[in-house]
């Protein structure tokens, strides 16, 4: 499995419903989770999004979009964030990042 980013296995940061999270380009994985290529691809897509927007704007936009969608989707708001929609739609494609267009997440609004 190709690793171009730091991966930390932990039980402290992640809520039970999350297998992994990308914080500032570092992937935190729950200790009881096997890091699959799909999970890694998902988090690498987030890294590409972060690189395009920068850390501050990515997290501001992510949280703002989640908050706005919370009123429409309730507990499903996370799955309707454009960044997550792009990542989930393409995390099974190992070549996605090779062909990904810049700011592709905008087509998932």
Tab-separated table of C-alpha atoms in Angstrom:
chain	number	residue	atom	x	y	z
A	1	UNK	CA	0.000	0.000	0.000
A	2	UNK	CA	1.550	3.299	-1.124
A	3	UNK	CA	1.942	5.712	1.794
A	4	UNK	CA	2.856	9.301	1.047
A	5	UNK	CA	1.438	10.741	4.245
A	6	UNK	CA	1.771	10.183	7.943
A	7	UNK	CA	-0.591	7.595	9.422
A	8	UNK	CA	-1.181	7.332	13.168
A	9	UNK	CA	-3.168	4.528	14.787
A	10	UNK	CA	-5.027	5.712	17.874
A	11	UNK	CA	-8.116	5.181	19.986
A	12	UNK	CA	-8.214	8.729	21.368
A	13	UNK	CA	-9.314	11.050	18.549
A	14	UNK	CA	-11.974	9.171	16.610
A	15	UNK	CA	-15.601	8.638	17.524
A	16	UNK	CA	-16.775	5.026	17.073
A	17	UNK	CA	-18.593	5.731	13.804
A	18	UNK	CA	-15.400	6.932	12.086
A	19	UNK	CA	-12.670	4.585	10.916
A	20	UNK	CA	-10.209	7.331	9.994
A	21	UNK	CA	-9.921	11.099	9.850
A	22	UNK	CA	-7.571	13.410	7.997
A	23	UNK	CA	-6.383	16.275	10.172
A	24	UNK	CA	-3.878	18.664	8.625
A	25	UNK	CA	-2.772	15.994	6.162
A	26	UNK	CA	-2.180	13.362	8.862
A	27	UNK	CA	-4.429	10.311	8.808
A	28	UNK	CA	-5.586	9.118	12.212
A	29	UNK	CA	-6.949	5.559	12.131
A	30	UNK	CA	-8.770	3.798	14.943
A	31	UNK	CA	-6.589	1.014	16.349
A	32	UNK	CA	-9.261	-1.620	15.724
A	33	UNK	CA	-9.573	-0.719	12.010
A	34	UNK	CA	-7.698	-2.297	9.119
A	35	UNK	CA	-6.541	0.516	6.844
A	36	UNK	CA	-7.842	-0.580	3.450
A	37	UNK	CA	-6.955	0.949	0.101
A	38	UNK	CA	-10.491	2.408	-0.029
A	39	UNK	CA	-10.064	4.207	3.313
A	40	UNK	CA	-6.623	5.438	2.284
A	41	UNK	CA	-7.949	6.675	-1.086
A	42	UNK	CA	-10.781	8.480	0.703
A	43	UNK	CA	-8.364	10.305	2.979
A	44	UNK	CA	-5.962	11.072	0.125
A	45	UNK	CA	-8.840	12.723	-1.752
A	46	UNK	CA	-9.313	14.947	1.310
A	47	UNK	CA	-5.593	15.751	1.225
A	48	UNK	CA	-5.959	16.892	-2.404
A	49	UNK	CA	-8.918	19.083	-1.378
A	50	UNK	CA	-6.901	20.551	1.508
A	51	UNK	CA	-3.965	21.328	-0.798
A	52	UNK	CA	-6.270	23.189	-3.195
A	53	UNK	CA	-7.953	25.331	-0.566
A	54	UNK	CA	-5.340	25.502	2.161
A	55	UNK	CA	-5.909	24.255	5.693
A	56	UNK	CA	-7.835	27.254	6.982
A	57	UNK	CA	-10.249	27.590	4.078
A	58	UNK	CA	-10.806	23.846	3.785
A	59	UNK	CA	-11.836	23.467	7.429
A	60	UNK	CA	-13.869	26.695	7.458
A	61	UNK	CA	-15.709	25.642	4.321
A	62	UNK	CA	-16.139	22.044	5.553
A	63	UNK	CA	-17.617	23.095	8.899
A	64	UNK	CA	-19.795	25.805	7.343
A	65	UNK	CA	-21.213	23.396	4.793
A	66	UNK	CA	-21.843	20.769	7.482
A	67	UNK	CA	-23.648	23.321	9.677
A	68	UNK	CA	-25.848	24.569	6.810
A	69	UNK	CA	-26.707	21.034	5.699
A	70	UNK	CA	-27.467	20.030	9.276
A	71	UNK	CA	-30.785	21.868	8.970
A	72	UNK	CA	-31.743	20.036	5.771
A	73	UNK	CA	-30.301	16.560	6.372
A	74	UNK	CA	-29.991	16.283	10.150
A	75	UNK	CA	-27.789	13.366	11.162
A	76	UNK	CA	-27.034	12.664	7.470
A	77	UNK	CA	-25.460	16.107	6.945
A	78	UNK	CA	-21.914	14.666	7.043
A	79	UNK	CA	-22.626	12.483	3.997
A	80	UNK	CA	-23.953	15.486	2.059
A	81	UNK	CA	-20.906	17.717	2.419
A	82	UNK	CA	-19.409	18.218	-1.052
A	83	UNK	CA	-15.945	17.119	0.123
A	84	UNK	CA	-17.348	13.861	1.509
A	85	UNK	CA	-19.543	13.258	-1.523
A	86	UNK	CA	-16.507	13.500	-3.803
A	87	UNK	CA	-14.427	11.252	-1.546
A	88	UNK	CA	-17.117	8.564	-1.133
A	89	UNK	CA	-17.980	8.612	-4.842
A	90	UNK	CA	-14.376	7.973	-5.840
A	91	UNK	CA	-12.615	6.199	-2.983
A	92	UNK	CA	-12.877	2.792	-4.672
A	93	UNK	CA	-11.073	4.079	-7.781
A	94	UNK	CA	-7.309	3.768	-7.175
A	95	UNK	CA	-6.581	6.013	-10.201
A	96	UNK	CA	-8.974	8.808	-9.289
A	97	UNK	CA	-6.338	11.227	-8.022
A	98	UNK	CA	-4.269	10.770	-11.196
A	99	UNK	CA	-7.173	12.051	-13.302
A	100	UNK	CA	-8.963	14.307	-10.810
A	101	UNK	CA	-9.786	17.784	-12.049
A	102	UNK	CA	-8.873	20.733	-9.862
A	103	UNK	CA	-11.602	21.624	-7.362
A	104	UNK	CA	-13.643	18.591	-8.409
A	105	UNK	CA	-15.556	18.782	-5.119
A	106	UNK	CA	-17.513	21.762	-6.529
A	107	UNK	CA	-19.438	19.421	-8.834
A	108	UNK	CA	-20.793	17.654	-5.711
A	109	UNK	CA	-22.637	20.654	-4.209
